[in-house]
Amino acid sequence: MAERVEYFKNWRNYAEEICRSLKKILPDVMIVVFGSVIRGDYASSLSDIDILIVSDKVGDVAWQAKMNLYILSLLKSDVTPFEFHYSSWKDYEEFYKEFFNPRIEIRC
């Protein structure tokens, strides 16, 4: 439980770390954090930290599963409250940008 609380207290640091690491393999990446952590109405024991990974190099479900494992290996934990979502830039601009409000965009 203490580990989950730590993730929620420092969600921005983790999101920035994820962004910097992904930048090495996805040069056009942007991270968007949305949901209860941004609204401030989360329960660290129940909620997740929603992260949208925006890149034109986003692949299929198998590719996304590999990316999830890569990110979890960076965090050195397979038990985190992060939930990863993926979008192309076009889909982000045409849909998600309006749908995920409030949100924080992290460009690295």
Coordinates of C-alpha atoms in Angstrom, one line a residue:
M1 CA 0.0 0.0 0.0
A2 CA 2.8 2.4 0.8
E3 CA 4.2 1.9 -2.7
R4 CA 0.9 2.8 -4.3
V5 CA 0.7 6.0 -2.1
E6 CA 4.2 6.9 -3.3
Y7 CA 3.2 6.5 -7.0
F8 CA 0.2 8.8 -6.4
K9 CA 2.2 11.4 -4.5
N10 CA 4.9 11.5 -7.2
W11 CA 2.9 10.7 -10.3
R12 CA 4.3 13.7 -12.3
N13 CA 7.9 12.6 -11.7
Y14 CA 7.1 9.1 -12.8
A15 CA 5.2 10.4 -15.9
E16 CA 8.2 12.5 -16.8
E17 CA 10.6 9.6 -16.4
I18 CA 8.3 7.4 -18.6
C19 CA 8.3 10.1 -21.2
R20 CA 12.1 10.5 -21.3
S21 CA 12.5 6.8 -21.6
L22 CA 10.0 6.4 -24.4
K23 CA 11.5 9.4 -26.2
K24 CA 14.5 7.1 -27.0
I25 CA 12.3 4.8 -29.1
L26 CA 9.4 7.1 -30.0
P27 CA 10.9 10.4 -31.0
D28 CA 7.5 12.1 -31.3
V29 CA 6.1 10.9 -28.0
M30 CA 3.9 13.0 -25.6
I31 CA 2.5 11.7 -22.3
V32 CA -1.0 12.8 -21.3
V33 CA -2.1 12.2 -17.7
F34 CA -5.8 12.3 -17.1
G35 CA -8.5 11.0 -14.8
S36 CA -8.9 11.0 -11.0
V37 CA -5.2 11.8 -10.2
I38 CA -5.6 15.0 -12.2
R39 CA -9.0 15.8 -10.7
G40 CA -7.6 15.1 -7.2
D41 CA -10.4 12.7 -6.3
Y42 CA -8.5 9.5 -6.4
A43 CA -8.3 6.8 -3.7
S44 CA -4.8 5.4 -3.8
S45 CA -6.0 2.0 -2.8
L46 CA -8.5 1.7 -5.6
S47 CA -7.7 4.2 -8.3
D48 CA -5.2 4.0 -11.2
I49 CA -3.1 6.6 -12.8
D50 CA -4.2 6.9 -16.4
I51 CA -1.5 7.7 -18.9
L52 CA -2.1 8.2 -22.6
I53 CA 1.0 7.7 -24.8
V54 CA 0.7 9.7 -28.0
S55 CA 2.9 8.9 -30.9
D56 CA 2.5 8.1 -34.6
K57 CA 4.5 5.0 -34.0
V58 CA 1.8 3.4 -31.8
G59 CA 1.3 -0.2 -32.9
D60 CA -1.2 -3.0 -32.5
V61 CA -2.3 -4.6 -29.2
A62 CA 0.8 -6.9 -29.1
W63 CA 3.1 -3.9 -29.6
Q64 CA 1.3 -2.1 -26.8
A65 CA 1.7 -5.1 -24.5
K66 CA 5.4 -5.1 -25.1
M67 CA 5.5 -1.3 -24.4
N68 CA 3.7 -1.9 -21.1
L69 CA 6.3 -4.5 -20.1
Y70 CA 9.1 -2.1 -21.2
I71 CA 7.7 0.7 -19.1
L72 CA 7.1 -1.5 -16.0
S73 CA 10.7 -2.7 -16.3
L74 CA 11.8 0.9 -16.2
L75 CA 9.8 1.4 -13.1
K76 CA 11.4 -1.8 -11.7
S77 CA 8.0 -3.0 -10.6
D78 CA 5.2 -5.1 -12.1
V79 CA 2.7 -3.8 -9.6
T80 CA 2.0 -0.2 -10.2
P81 CA -1.2 1.8 -10.4
F82 CA -0.5 3.0 -13.9
E83 CA -2.9 2.2 -16.7
F84 CA -1.4 2.9 -20.1
H85 CA -3.5 3.9 -23.1
Y86 CA -2.2 4.6 -26.6
S87 CA -3.1 7.0 -29.4
S88 CA -1.8 8.4 -32.7
W89 CA -1.4 12.2 -32.9
K90 CA -4.3 12.4 -35.3
D91 CA -6.7 10.5 -32.9
Y92 CA -5.5 12.6 -30.0
E93 CA -6.1 15.9 -31.8
E94 CA -9.5 14.8 -33.2
F95 CA -10.9 13.0 -30.2
Y96 CA -8.9 12.4 -27.0
K97 CA -7.8 16.0 -26.6
E98 CA -11.5 17.0 -25.9
F99 CA -12.5 13.8 -24.2
F100 CA -9.7 13.8 -21.6
N101 CA -10.4 16.9 -19.6
P102 CA -8.9 17.9 -17.3
R103 CA -5.5 16.6 -18.4
I104 CA -1.8 17.4 -18.2
E105 CA 0.3 17.1 -21.3
I106 CA 4.0 16.2 -20.7
R107 CA 6.4 16.8 -23.5
C108 CA 9.9 15.6 -23.1

